[in-house]
């Protein structure tokens, strides 16, 4: 399963939205109700699913505000070339 698909599934559950697949890769997730508490829940969930640990600098809302940014962070960590 791709990182994008897993992120979308988690967003759908955490943000309680009907269809996270309507969100574009660059849409600001705050427009869909993402707040700091949701962001923490999403980070913990993604860390568990991917077996990674987000870097402290990646935990700012600006780093977590789009699906594309999340995909990039995960790929970077998986490839250990951050």
PDB file of C-alpha atoms in Angstrom:
ATOM      1  CA  UNK A   1       0.000   0.000   0.000  1.00  0.00           C
ATOM      2  CA  UNK A   2       1.405   3.413  -0.929  1.00  0.00           C
ATOM      3  CA  UNK A   3       2.242   6.139   1.566  1.00  0.00           C
ATOM      4  CA  UNK A   4      -0.334   8.393  -0.055  1.00  0.00           C
ATOM      5  CA  UNK A   5      -3.109   5.824   0.335  1.00  0.00           C
ATOM      6  CA  UNK A   6      -2.273   5.168   3.988  1.00  0.00           C
ATOM      7  CA  UNK A   7      -2.154   8.907   4.717  1.00  0.00           C
ATOM      8  CA  UNK A   8      -5.539   9.402   3.068  1.00  0.00           C
ATOM      9  CA  UNK A   9      -7.072   6.541   5.061  1.00  0.00           C
ATOM     10  CA  UNK A  10      -5.695   7.963   8.306  1.00  0.00           C
ATOM     11  CA  UNK A  11      -6.929  11.465   7.457  1.00  0.00           C
ATOM     12  CA  UNK A  12     -10.386  10.129   6.745  1.00  0.00           C
ATOM     13  CA  UNK A  13     -10.492   8.448  10.137  1.00  0.00           C
ATOM     14  CA  UNK A  14      -8.851  11.211  12.185  1.00  0.00           C
ATOM     15  CA  UNK A  15     -10.622  14.164  10.583  1.00  0.00           C
ATOM     16  CA  UNK A  16     -13.888  12.230  10.317  1.00  0.00           C
ATOM     17  CA  UNK A  17     -14.363  13.214   6.692  1.00  0.00           C
ATOM     18  CA  UNK A  18     -16.350  11.229   4.176  1.00  0.00           C
ATOM     19  CA  UNK A  19     -13.833  11.023   1.364  1.00  0.00           C
ATOM     20  CA  UNK A  20     -10.188  11.954   1.858  1.00  0.00           C
ATOM     21  CA  UNK A  21      -9.606  10.936  -1.746  1.00  0.00           C
ATOM     22  CA  UNK A  22     -11.162  14.238  -2.854  1.00  0.00           C
ATOM     23  CA  UNK A  23      -8.302  16.154  -1.209  1.00  0.00           C
ATOM     24  CA  UNK A  24      -5.581  17.088  -3.693  1.00  0.00           C
ATOM     25  CA  UNK A  25      -1.948  16.447  -2.838  1.00  0.00           C
ATOM     26  CA  UNK A  26      -1.346  20.158  -2.250  1.00  0.00           C
ATOM     27  CA  UNK A  27      -4.587  21.113  -0.447  1.00  0.00           C
ATOM     28  CA  UNK A  28      -4.037  22.689   2.960  1.00  0.00           C
ATOM     29  CA  UNK A  29      -5.288  20.101   5.441  1.00  0.00           C
ATOM     30  CA  UNK A  30      -6.286  22.856   7.851  1.00  0.00           C
ATOM     31  CA  UNK A  31      -9.134  23.592   5.440  1.00  0.00           C
ATOM     32  CA  UNK A  32     -10.455  20.110   6.252  1.00  0.00           C
ATOM     33  CA  UNK A  33     -10.287  20.584  10.011  1.00  0.00           C
ATOM     34  CA  UNK A  34      -6.674  19.623  10.754  1.00  0.00           C
ATOM     35  CA  UNK A  35      -5.542  21.207  14.008  1.00  0.00           C
ATOM     36  CA  UNK A  36      -2.592  20.576  16.293  1.00  0.00           C
ATOM     37  CA  UNK A  37      -4.326  17.736  18.150  1.00  0.00           C
ATOM     38  CA  UNK A  38      -5.269  15.996  14.898  1.00  0.00           C
ATOM     39  CA  UNK A  39      -1.713  16.498  13.658  1.00  0.00           C
ATOM     40  CA  UNK A  40      -0.291  14.739  16.718  1.00  0.00           C
ATOM     41  CA  UNK A  41      -2.740  11.868  16.280  1.00  0.00           C
ATOM     42  CA  UNK A  42      -1.804  11.611  12.594  1.00  0.00           C
ATOM     43  CA  UNK A  43       1.938  11.657  13.319  1.00  0.00           C
ATOM     44  CA  UNK A  44       1.631   8.905  15.942  1.00  0.00           C
ATOM     45  CA  UNK A  45      -0.476   6.820  13.581  1.00  0.00           C
ATOM     46  CA  UNK A  46       1.937   7.257  10.663  1.00  0.00           C
ATOM     47  CA  UNK A  47       4.945   6.496  12.864  1.00  0.00           C
ATOM     48  CA  UNK A  48       3.284   3.221  13.867  1.00  0.00           C
ATOM     49  CA  UNK A  49       2.220   2.306  10.332  1.00  0.00           C
ATOM     50  CA  UNK A  50       5.593   3.049   8.722  1.00  0.00           C
ATOM     51  CA  UNK A  51       7.930   2.200  11.601  1.00  0.00           C
ATOM     52  CA  UNK A  52       9.496   5.663  11.501  1.00  0.00           C
ATOM     53  CA  UNK A  53       9.929   8.570  13.882  1.00  0.00           C
ATOM     54  CA  UNK A  54       9.260  12.104  12.701  1.00  0.00           C
ATOM     55  CA  UNK A  55      12.117  14.554  13.255  1.00  0.00           C
ATOM     56  CA  UNK A  56      11.431  17.437  15.591  1.00  0.00           C
ATOM     57  CA  UNK A  57      11.654  19.952  12.728  1.00  0.00           C
ATOM     58  CA  UNK A  58       8.942  18.026  10.841  1.00  0.00           C
ATOM     59  CA  UNK A  59       6.436  18.433  13.654  1.00  0.00           C
ATOM     60  CA  UNK A  60       5.464  22.001  12.793  1.00  0.00           C
ATOM     61  CA  UNK A  61       1.986  22.428  11.329  1.00  0.00           C
ATOM     62  CA  UNK A  62       3.506  23.916   8.164  1.00  0.00           C
ATOM     63  CA  UNK A  63       5.356  20.633   7.560  1.00  0.00           C
ATOM     64  CA  UNK A  64       2.216  18.579   8.036  1.00  0.00           C
ATOM     65  CA  UNK A  65      -0.313  20.681   6.147  1.00  0.00           C
ATOM     66  CA  UNK A  66      -0.560  18.718   2.895  1.00  0.00           C
ATOM     67  CA  UNK A  67      -0.618  15.124   1.786  1.00  0.00           C
ATOM     68  CA  UNK A  68       2.368  15.765  -0.487  1.00  0.00           C
ATOM     69  CA  UNK A  69       4.488  17.114   2.375  1.00  0.00           C
ATOM     70  CA  UNK A  70       3.624  14.064   4.473  1.00  0.00           C
ATOM     71  CA  UNK A  71       4.476  11.699   1.605  1.00  0.00           C
ATOM     72  CA  UNK A  72       7.813  13.479   1.117  1.00  0.00           C
ATOM     73  CA  UNK A  73       8.691  13.246   4.824  1.00  0.00           C
ATOM     74  CA  UNK A  74       7.841   9.537   4.941  1.00  0.00           C
ATOM     75  CA  UNK A  75       9.803   8.726   1.767  1.00  0.00           C
ATOM     76  CA  UNK A  76      12.758  10.705   3.070  1.00  0.00           C
ATOM     77  CA  UNK A  77      12.779   8.764   6.338  1.00  0.00           C
ATOM     78  CA  UNK A  78      12.309   5.410   4.666  1.00  0.00           C
ATOM     79  CA  UNK A  79      15.254   6.081   2.370  1.00  0.00           C
ATOM     80  CA  UNK A  80      17.335   7.659   5.164  1.00  0.00           C
ATOM     81  CA  UNK A  81      18.317  10.578   2.932  1.00  0.00           C
ATOM     82  CA  UNK A  82      16.728  13.488   4.764  1.00  0.00           C
TER      83      UNK A  82
END
